[in-house]
Structure formats: C-alpha cells, structure tokens
Amino acid sequence: MTTDVTAELLPYSDVVERFDPVLGLEVHVELHTNTKMFCGCPTQFGADPNTQVCPTCLGLPGALPVVNGKAVESAIRIGLALNCEIAEWCRFARKNYFYPDMPKNFQTSQYDEPIAFNGYLDVVLDDGEIFRVEIERAHMEEDTGKSLHVGGATGRIHGAEFSLLDYNRAGVPLIEIVTKTIHGTGERAPEVARAYVSALRDLLKALDVSDVRMDQGSLRCDANVSLMPKGSSVLGTRSETKNVNSLRSVERAVHFEMRRHAAVLTSGGEVVQETRHFDESTGSTRPGRRKETSEDYRYFPEPDLVPIAPSREWVAELAQTLPELPWQRRKRIQAEWKLSDPELRDLVNAGALELVAATVEAGAAPDEARSWWVAYLSQQANTQGVDLADLAITPAQLARVIALVAEGKLTNKLARQVVDGVLAGEGEPDTVVEARGLVVVSDDSALLAAVDEALAAQPDIAEKIRSGKVAAAGAVVGAVMKATKGQADAKRVRELVLERCGQ
C-alpha cells in the first residue's frame, strides 16, 4: 500500500475541493535575555563554538539549575499579549529523549502545567479579513545545542562524513507557543499560517522579548498539517514540518503538505505521522523521523526546580508594561497618515509599515517615506532577492536622503544614486554625496551657460518657446539635465529657459 507520495502531487484546487485542512502551529521563540534559562552562561549569537557553556547547561553531575527570572517575566508578558490566562501555579517537567545536541538527554520544559494558556491572536489576511487563531498554551523551556553535519550534499546527517556539536545554544530560554487545532481556513490555510507567524513575530518584536530573527533561528515554526475528507469530522493523521525559518517558507510548506497528503489519501494510502524537513530550493518536504507521542517522552516533574507561582499583583504590574501592540499602532498610524484600508494593507503586506514609521520618526514626511519604501526600495529588494527589512539601508539613512532633497541639495534622480551608494556599502548618505560628486548644480551662471548651449543646439525648439509654446521647454530642460549629469535643479532650469526665451 502506498504510504507516501512526493512526485505525483494533487493540484491544489482538487485538494481544497475534496478535503478540509486542519493546522496546528508551534512557534519556538528564543528570548534575548543576557543569560541562559537555568544558568549564568551568556547567550550571544555567533560566539565561537562551545565557549558559552558551564556544568549546568552541559548537564554534568552535581550541577543544579536556577530559573532565569527575566525569562519568567517575558513569558508572562507574552501570555498577556496573547490574551492568555496566567497560571497561579505551574512547574517544569523533564521531557526525556536522546539526541546528541541535548547534553542532558532530557529537555527541561513544561508539560501539563504551562505558565500561560487558553488565549488567542487575531490576524489580518491579505484582503483585510480577520481570522482568529486560538492559542492552546505558551510554555517555558530551554533550547538544545546545534549539530553541524559535515560532508554530503544536503547539510543534514544523511550522507554526512561526520558531525560536530556546538552546545552554546543549549539552555537558551525558549517560549513555545502552541495553537489549538485551526479549522475553517479552507483554501486559505497556507495564507493563514503565514499571516499568523507574521503577526506573532510583530507582537514579540513590539514586546522586545526576542530579536525574532528567523534567519538566525531565534523564531522557528513547526507546521502541523492534516486533511479531513469533506463532510467528515474525524481528524486525519498529521505531519509536522520542523523548524521552518521564513514566513514565505511557512506558507509554501503548508501548501506542499496539503498537496502531498491529498495525493497519498486519494491513491488509497495512509499518511504517516512523522516529522518532515522543508527544502527551500524545491519548496518540498522530505521525511525526518516517525513522530513520537507525549507518552514516548516520559514526562515527569523536574525535581531540581521549585514551582513557579506568580502573584496576581506581579501579573497586574506586568500587564501595565505592555507596549502599544502592533494592531493598535497600525490603527493609530492609519488615522495620523490618513491612509485608506487598502493603502495600510499594502504597507503591511510589503513588510514596509514599520520601516516607513521609523523613517517618519527620523524626520521624513509620511508620503515621501512611503513612496521610497514601497516603490524604489521594494524594487531593489526584489532584485536582490531579500526582504525589504534586510536591505542595507536604515530608516535614518533614508530620512537623511529625503532631507537632502527637501533642502535642494539633491534631485530625485541624484537621490536614487545616493541610495544606491548606501545599499552598496559606500557609507552614510553625505559620504556618498561627497565621494560621488552628486551635489546639485545651483549656480545660475553655470546653469545659464548650459541653457544657452542647449538653446543654441535646438534653434527650432527655442523659436517655439519664444512664440509662446512653453511646453516645448521640456526638451531643452532635458538637454541641460543630460549635460549636467542630472545634477541640475530641473525646476530652476525651466525657469531660466523661459527667461532666456522671453517667457
């Protein structure tokens, strides 16, 4: 009997016609605390391998853990922002399983007594529809170490010549946010998954509890997918695509898994409950290991840690520290900038809203900042194949370019050259202006010489202007701009052309 199909995928339209998708999303968030969850080791990303370890996070005999208070505080703030109930009493548990990058052979986590539970997050889809995702729990745990598989074509253990282990990440504080089963998404299931992770990332960034860098693994999504035949109420067997590390990949992974499950089921096969790995280059998933059940982990209460019992007074105090949340901020910005719903949605979908807001905060006008980010800079991001936020220009740098245009020191054309220079790593905007010699020619004597030369070269055009056909001045202005390599003020050039022609 067929149990897996990856080559003959069912068309997506057929999938949603025959089946109802059910999702479950588990997002792991690394907190940016100064020290690890249960010891005093630093958590700096990118440090030399195995330089941020101690007997506690290495699980050496006799070493005892101590809970990171800041991590508990962050967990409570996350729970509150997700509209969760905060436990009056909770405790840690040992999740037992062997993997080389887990030095203790168990993970200190929370099982049936999480710190936050029963919440929800409303997410905005591309067309403005609100979809509520219910949260099962948000619990505290520690991260594992990292395996580096050397040799082979995939960078994974299969086919590798040998593996190296870096325990720097072992013990870094994690919050795992687990949704309840997500029903009713229909054909929009991949979009809902992406929108949820995107909204969660924005929320966590606003709370300042994590840098939420998916490319560095500080925010990772495990996407669970199953299908139910239309009209059925029995949940299908799920697969779990592990550690998906970009918003686009979350959407693609769910889309692929829906097509794969449907292909298996319609061919008479059975979906295997397993973990899978997403391949960025092909947009497909491939098998990992058979998925364990909770019984396989042999959870039991952690004997070396006391329970956590946050007082109601402390929880109330932390609720007062919550910042303006992303959806509240968007509503305020929309009113202040007088944006229509589609305009706001376009900014959000382009990943440009916070970049525009930061540019405005740095002194630029909203319309100017918006125009730059959603037009020219979006084109540059597409060309480079990166997210808008990953371009090598900051909102403050763009605000300076906009200011130089407002001051008359740059034309729009020159401003684009300055932005190109910043993107190319040539330094700050003023440095690029000086190095490239991009200052606007504002000396009337120099401009007049260029105007006279352009008029002399086009006598028929000059005569048209003198006879009152002022629209013809555009050709002369264009010639002057070309002669000055775009460094003239076009408005001032036009004025001089008309003056020279008696208009």
XYZ file of C-alpha atoms in Angstrom:
503
model
C 0.000 0.000 0.000
C 1.256 3.484 -0.839
C 2.240 5.440 2.240
C 3.996 8.462 0.746
C 3.780 10.422 -2.471
C 6.075 13.281 -3.366
C 6.296 13.160 -7.166
C 2.583 12.961 -8.098
C 1.113 15.841 -6.144
C -2.580 16.621 -6.409
C -3.438 20.036 -7.926
C -4.230 22.480 -5.147
C -7.715 23.202 -6.493
C -8.514 19.482 -6.241
C -7.173 19.348 -2.678
C -9.475 22.071 -1.360
C -12.418 20.643 -3.314
C -12.084 17.218 -1.676
C -10.604 17.961 1.745
C -10.758 20.362 4.680
C -7.289 21.246 6.024
C -6.568 21.320 9.740
C -3.496 23.165 11.002
C -1.552 23.276 14.225
C 1.326 25.725 14.549
C 4.070 25.533 17.156
C 6.363 28.543 17.289
C 9.591 28.471 19.295
C 10.874 31.863 20.364
C 14.375 32.389 21.758
C 14.298 35.128 24.385
C 17.085 37.681 24.220
C 17.933 37.501 27.906
C 21.550 38.090 28.839
C 21.920 34.621 30.325
C 20.525 31.147 29.754
C 17.351 29.686 31.224
C 18.904 27.810 34.137
C 22.488 29.083 34.424
C 24.583 32.224 34.083
C 26.133 31.486 30.678
C 25.804 34.261 28.073
C 23.524 33.878 25.056
C 25.393 35.849 22.391
C 24.649 34.611 18.876
C 27.631 33.664 16.725
C 30.186 33.127 19.501
C 32.925 30.555 18.938
C 31.592 27.016 19.403
C 31.365 25.683 22.958
C 32.595 28.896 24.582
C 29.286 29.716 26.317
C 28.831 26.602 28.425
C 29.123 25.514 32.033
C 28.479 22.357 34.096
C 24.771 23.216 34.419
C 23.895 23.628 30.734
C 26.194 20.706 29.876
C 24.290 18.503 32.330
C 27.348 17.486 34.327
C 26.792 15.517 37.560
C 26.057 17.624 40.616
C 25.186 20.825 38.707
C 21.829 22.315 39.699
C 19.621 24.706 37.693
C 18.274 28.088 38.812
C 15.372 29.703 36.938
C 16.048 32.907 34.992
C 13.648 35.470 36.476
C 13.717 37.689 33.392
C 12.643 34.732 31.256
C 9.656 34.119 33.538
C 8.733 37.797 33.287
C 8.958 37.653 29.474
C 6.812 34.524 29.390
C 4.088 36.236 31.407
C 4.169 39.350 29.198
C 3.904 37.159 26.081
C 0.965 35.311 27.598
C -0.810 38.550 28.481
C -0.297 39.970 24.989
C -1.784 36.755 23.563
C -4.895 37.162 25.740
C -3.938 34.080 27.764
C -4.768 33.150 31.309
C -1.660 33.214 33.504
C -1.226 30.239 35.816
C -1.220 30.920 39.541
C 1.000 27.877 39.969
C 2.991 25.945 37.412
C 6.132 23.854 37.261
C 8.771 22.444 34.964
C 8.988 18.890 33.714
C 11.612 16.670 32.141
C 10.995 15.721 28.520
C 13.103 12.626 28.007
C 14.609 11.762 24.651
C 18.084 11.190 23.289
C 19.689 13.410 20.688
C 23.388 14.268 20.503
C 22.839 18.036 20.698
C 20.965 17.716 24.006
C 23.672 17.187 26.619
C 21.382 16.152 29.499
C 19.418 13.595 27.412
C 16.291 15.415 28.548
C 14.876 18.873 27.962
C 13.643 20.947 30.857
C 10.263 22.114 29.647
C 6.656 22.436 30.812
C 4.077 19.780 30.078
C 0.613 19.754 31.622
C 1.142 22.895 33.706
C 2.190 25.744 31.368
C 2.616 29.305 32.572
C 0.119 30.697 30.018
C -2.863 29.032 28.362
C -6.198 29.489 26.610
C -5.542 32.632 24.559
C -6.000 33.904 21.018
C -4.438 36.107 18.365
C -6.454 37.893 15.683
C -4.536 38.024 12.403
C -5.222 40.122 9.321
C -5.226 38.297 5.989
C -4.142 39.846 2.703
C -7.621 41.146 1.847
C -8.206 42.605 5.312
C -10.273 39.711 6.687
C -9.680 38.988 10.377
C -9.047 35.360 11.309
C -8.859 34.374 14.975
C -6.240 31.764 15.880
C -6.822 30.237 19.298
C -3.787 29.601 21.498
C -3.585 26.373 23.488
C -0.554 27.319 25.576
C 2.664 29.279 25.815
C 5.204 27.467 27.948
C 8.800 27.895 29.045
C 11.624 25.573 28.122
C 15.282 25.532 27.091
C 16.787 25.285 23.641
C 19.025 22.455 22.511
C 22.535 22.644 21.127
C 23.296 22.644 17.430
C 24.593 19.848 15.216
C 26.745 20.628 12.197
C 26.846 17.794 9.693
C 29.974 17.959 7.552
C 30.136 16.469 4.086
C 27.259 15.285 1.941
C 25.065 17.353 -0.343
C 22.255 18.419 1.983
C 23.996 19.576 5.148
C 21.945 17.032 7.082
C 23.039 13.877 8.849
C 22.228 11.558 5.941
C 25.299 11.330 3.753
C 27.485 13.358 6.109
C 31.049 12.240 6.798
C 30.956 13.366 10.424
C 29.078 15.707 12.769
C 30.229 18.481 15.092
C 28.326 19.635 18.178
C 28.083 23.197 19.474
C 26.434 23.466 22.891
C 26.392 27.289 23.045
C 22.660 27.302 22.305
C 21.881 24.556 24.815
C 19.931 26.138 27.670
C 18.959 29.380 25.888
C 15.484 30.401 27.125
C 12.644 29.411 24.815
C 8.944 30.109 24.829
C 6.928 27.622 22.798
C 3.575 28.987 21.623
C 1.166 26.252 20.559
C -2.122 26.867 18.780
C -5.258 24.841 19.202
C -6.273 22.949 16.064
C -7.081 25.528 13.403
C -10.241 24.734 11.431
C -12.166 26.647 8.794
C -9.305 28.015 6.742
C -10.263 26.234 3.514
C -8.135 27.181 0.549
C -6.532 29.979 2.586
C -4.771 27.616 5.007
C -1.237 28.455 3.753
C -2.026 32.172 3.894
C -3.453 31.875 7.418
C -0.305 30.070 8.569
C 1.950 32.782 7.155
C -0.228 35.601 8.495
C -0.275 34.058 11.976
C 3.502 33.661 12.205
C 3.939 37.176 10.796
C 1.538 38.670 13.358
C 3.206 36.724 16.157
C 6.638 37.927 15.061
C 5.436 41.544 15.050
C 3.909 41.105 18.503
C 7.063 39.604 20.010
C 9.198 42.337 18.486
C 6.921 45.011 19.959
C 7.227 43.331 23.374
C 11.038 43.447 22.995
C 11.424 39.916 24.325
C 13.244 38.492 21.285
C 15.002 39.705 18.162
C 12.723 37.268 16.238
C 15.388 36.654 13.591
C 14.021 33.682 11.692
C 17.225 33.511 9.644
C 19.224 33.026 12.869
C 16.778 30.570 14.409
C 15.505 32.817 17.190
C 11.998 32.272 15.844
C 11.152 28.893 14.323
C 7.846 27.379 13.277
C 6.783 23.737 13.303
C 3.812 23.412 10.942
C 1.395 20.550 11.585
C -0.940 19.681 8.704
C -3.707 17.109 8.317
C -6.657 16.705 5.960
C -10.259 15.639 6.583
C -12.465 14.470 3.705
C -15.266 16.949 3.052
C -18.155 16.239 5.391
C -16.051 14.261 7.875
C -15.441 15.332 11.472
C -12.615 12.857 12.120
C -9.161 14.415 12.203
C -6.659 13.000 9.747
C -3.132 11.868 10.556
C -0.825 14.844 10.827
C 2.706 15.528 9.685
C 4.945 18.087 11.344
C 7.322 20.120 9.201
C 10.073 21.181 11.613
C 11.959 24.421 12.081
C 10.634 26.383 9.119
C 12.609 29.606 9.166
C 10.890 32.192 6.977
C 7.352 33.475 6.510
C 7.340 32.511 2.841
C 8.551 29.026 3.714
C 5.761 28.553 6.265
C 3.219 29.248 3.520
C 5.000 27.040 0.984
C 5.428 24.155 3.446
C 1.712 24.092 4.323
C 0.786 24.320 0.635
C 3.089 21.421 -0.268
C 1.994 19.213 2.613
C -1.671 19.684 1.749
C -0.984 18.532 -1.815
C 1.171 15.615 -0.603
C -1.382 14.407 1.947
C -4.135 14.598 -0.635
C -2.062 12.597 -3.121
C -1.468 9.870 -0.533
C -5.102 9.696 0.542
C -6.640 9.722 -2.943
C -4.286 6.940 -4.045
C -5.551 4.737 -1.213
C -2.514 5.181 1.016
C -2.117 6.242 4.636
C -0.386 9.376 5.818
C 2.464 8.591 8.204
C 2.673 10.557 11.444
C 6.193 11.887 11.186
C 8.391 14.937 11.253
C 9.490 16.361 7.919
C 12.103 18.843 6.730
C 11.383 21.703 4.326
C 13.701 22.195 1.347
C 13.932 25.889 0.454
C 15.328 25.211 -3.013
C 12.465 22.963 -4.160
C 9.593 24.107 -1.945
C 9.050 20.490 -0.921
C 9.341 18.467 2.288
C 11.030 15.158 2.945
C 10.725 12.618 5.754
C 12.567 13.031 9.041
C 11.647 10.624 11.795
C 8.465 8.940 12.966
C 6.670 11.339 15.288
C 6.643 10.470 18.965
C 3.600 10.803 21.211
C 3.665 12.509 24.590
C 3.882 9.102 26.279
C 7.166 8.426 24.493
C 8.760 11.388 26.244
C 8.052 10.017 29.741
C 7.340 13.448 31.215
C 7.700 13.813 34.947
C 8.038 16.865 37.228
C 11.530 18.376 37.355
C 12.815 17.523 40.857
C 15.575 20.164 40.869
C 13.324 23.211 40.355
C 10.660 24.675 42.613
C 7.252 25.522 41.118
C 6.601 28.993 39.672
C 3.783 30.863 41.440
C 3.495 34.413 40.059
C 1.440 36.620 42.356
C -1.640 38.305 40.907
C -0.123 41.668 41.876
C 3.002 40.981 39.815
C 0.961 39.818 36.825
C -1.120 43.017 37.046
C 2.068 45.099 37.157
C 3.439 43.333 34.093
C 0.167 43.944 32.250
C 0.819 47.660 32.693
C 4.199 47.327 30.947
C 2.736 46.063 27.666
C 3.579 48.485 24.846
C 1.279 49.714 22.119
C 0.572 46.441 20.341
C 1.026 46.157 16.566
C -2.678 46.276 15.653
C -3.198 49.285 17.936
C -0.183 51.016 16.410
C -1.441 50.351 12.878
C -4.832 51.835 13.684
C -3.204 54.984 15.091
C -0.795 55.317 12.148
C -3.639 54.869 9.680
C -5.519 57.760 11.277
C -2.456 60.031 11.521
C -1.325 59.423 7.939
C -4.879 59.381 6.576
C -4.375 56.009 4.876
C -7.192 54.032 3.316
C -7.634 50.386 4.331
C -6.038 49.142 1.061
C -3.087 51.532 1.463
C -2.449 50.327 5.004
C -2.831 46.705 3.948
C -0.356 47.172 1.097
C 2.194 48.625 3.527
C 1.733 45.724 5.942
C 1.865 43.052 3.234
C 5.026 44.590 1.791
C 6.679 44.498 5.218
C 7.108 48.252 4.938
C 4.906 49.728 7.667
C 7.452 49.749 10.480
C 10.213 50.873 8.105
C 8.084 53.810 6.944
C 7.145 54.625 10.547
C 10.807 54.616 11.613
C 11.692 56.850 8.651
C 8.962 59.281 9.669
C 10.214 59.217 13.255
C 13.645 60.149 11.860
C 12.170 63.320 10.338
C 10.765 62.402 6.921
C 7.258 63.199 5.708
C 4.964 60.120 5.643
C 4.186 60.391 1.918
C 7.874 60.674 0.973
C 8.913 57.799 3.233
C 6.089 55.625 1.946
C 6.936 56.338 -1.676
C 10.587 55.358 -1.227
C 9.945 52.099 0.641
C 7.064 50.731 -1.419
C 8.455 51.798 -4.802
C 12.187 52.167 -5.348
C 13.421 50.208 -2.332
C 10.906 47.401 -2.873
C 12.279 47.067 -6.401
C 15.815 46.841 -5.011
C 14.739 44.182 -2.504
C 13.136 42.134 -5.273
C 16.252 42.452 -7.407
C 18.464 41.289 -4.537
C 16.038 38.553 -3.505
C 15.840 39.757 0.109
C 13.159 41.034 2.437
C 12.688 44.796 2.496
C 13.903 44.976 6.097
C 17.146 43.230 5.135
C 18.245 45.910 2.668
C 21.487 47.607 3.690
C 19.870 50.963 4.389
C 18.323 52.168 7.635
C 15.258 54.374 8.054
C 17.517 57.102 9.469
C 19.725 56.989 6.381
C 16.734 57.212 4.071
C 15.346 60.115 6.109
C 18.646 61.937 5.555
C 18.398 61.401 1.784
C 14.849 62.768 1.832
C 16.063 65.775 3.833
C 18.805 66.476 1.278
C 16.164 66.538 -1.463
C 13.970 68.876 0.600
C 16.946 71.189 1.138
C 17.515 71.373 -2.609
C 20.905 69.696 -2.365
C 19.751 66.628 -4.319
C 17.303 65.998 -7.124
C 15.153 62.875 -7.030
C 17.399 61.305 -9.655
C 20.520 62.078 -7.639
C 18.799 60.837 -4.500
C 18.374 57.416 -6.100
C 22.098 57.357 -6.839
C 22.813 58.195 -3.196
C 20.517 55.395 -2.033
C 22.280 53.023 -4.435
C 25.594 54.036 -2.881
C 24.324 53.380 0.644
C 22.976 49.992 -0.446
C 26.364 49.199 -1.972
C 28.079 49.824 1.362
C 29.729 53.133 0.416
C 28.834 54.782 3.719
C 26.382 57.345 5.027
C 24.351 59.464 2.563
C 26.516 62.573 2.993
C 29.639 60.480 2.440
C 28.175 59.043 -0.777
C 27.202 62.529 -1.989
C 30.733 63.806 -1.479
C 32.502 60.723 -2.854
C 30.362 60.574 -5.983
C 30.197 64.335 -6.503
C 26.429 64.369 -6.535
C 25.771 67.916 -5.299
C 23.064 69.762 -7.229
C 24.366 72.498 -9.574
C 22.649 75.574 -8.179
C 24.932 78.296 -9.503
C 22.837 80.283 -12.007
C 25.868 81.259 -14.043
C 26.777 77.627 -14.634
C 23.174 76.749 -15.383
C 22.770 79.684 -17.786
C 25.805 78.540 -19.743
C 24.249 75.096 -20.100
C 20.865 76.606 -21.029
C 22.374 78.851 -23.703
C 24.266 75.907 -25.167
C 21.099 73.782 -25.266
C 19.070 76.594 -26.890
C 21.768 77.168 -29.491
C 21.797 73.462 -30.324
C 18.000 73.433 -30.814
C 17.061 76.715 -32.537
C 13.692 75.431 -33.745
C 12.719 74.497 -30.198
C 13.932 77.871 -28.937
C 11.733 79.611 -31.513
C 8.674 77.615 -30.436
C 9.230 78.679 -26.834
C 9.619 82.331 -27.871
C 6.323 82.093 -29.758
C 4.531 81.029 -26.586
C 4.680 77.234 -26.807
C 6.206 76.867 -23.341
C 5.613 73.091 -23.244
C 8.497 72.807 -25.689
C 10.820 73.886 -22.887
C 10.900 70.284 -21.692
C 13.256 69.288 -24.480
C 15.724 71.999 -23.501
C 15.439 71.142 -19.827
C 16.167 67.506 -20.695
C 19.269 68.518 -22.647
C 20.537 70.610 -19.730
C 19.903 67.786 -17.269
C 21.858 65.430 -19.518
C 24.724 67.912 -19.853
C 24.905 68.355 -16.072
C 24.604 64.578 -15.473
C 21.328 65.062 -13.656
C 22.856 67.415 -11.104
C 20.850 70.499 -12.050
C 17.643 71.576 -10.364
C 15.144 70.882 -13.137
C 12.667 73.425 -11.812
C 15.281 76.175 -11.805
C 16.500 75.155 -15.275
C 12.968 75.504 -16.645
C 12.668 78.965 -15.135
C 15.965 80.032 -16.768
C 14.933 78.577 -20.151
C 11.698 80.560 -20.122
C 13.507 83.710 -19.020
C 16.061 83.347 -21.833
C 13.199 82.979 -24.337
C 11.302 85.974 -23.037
C 8.521 83.990 -21.409
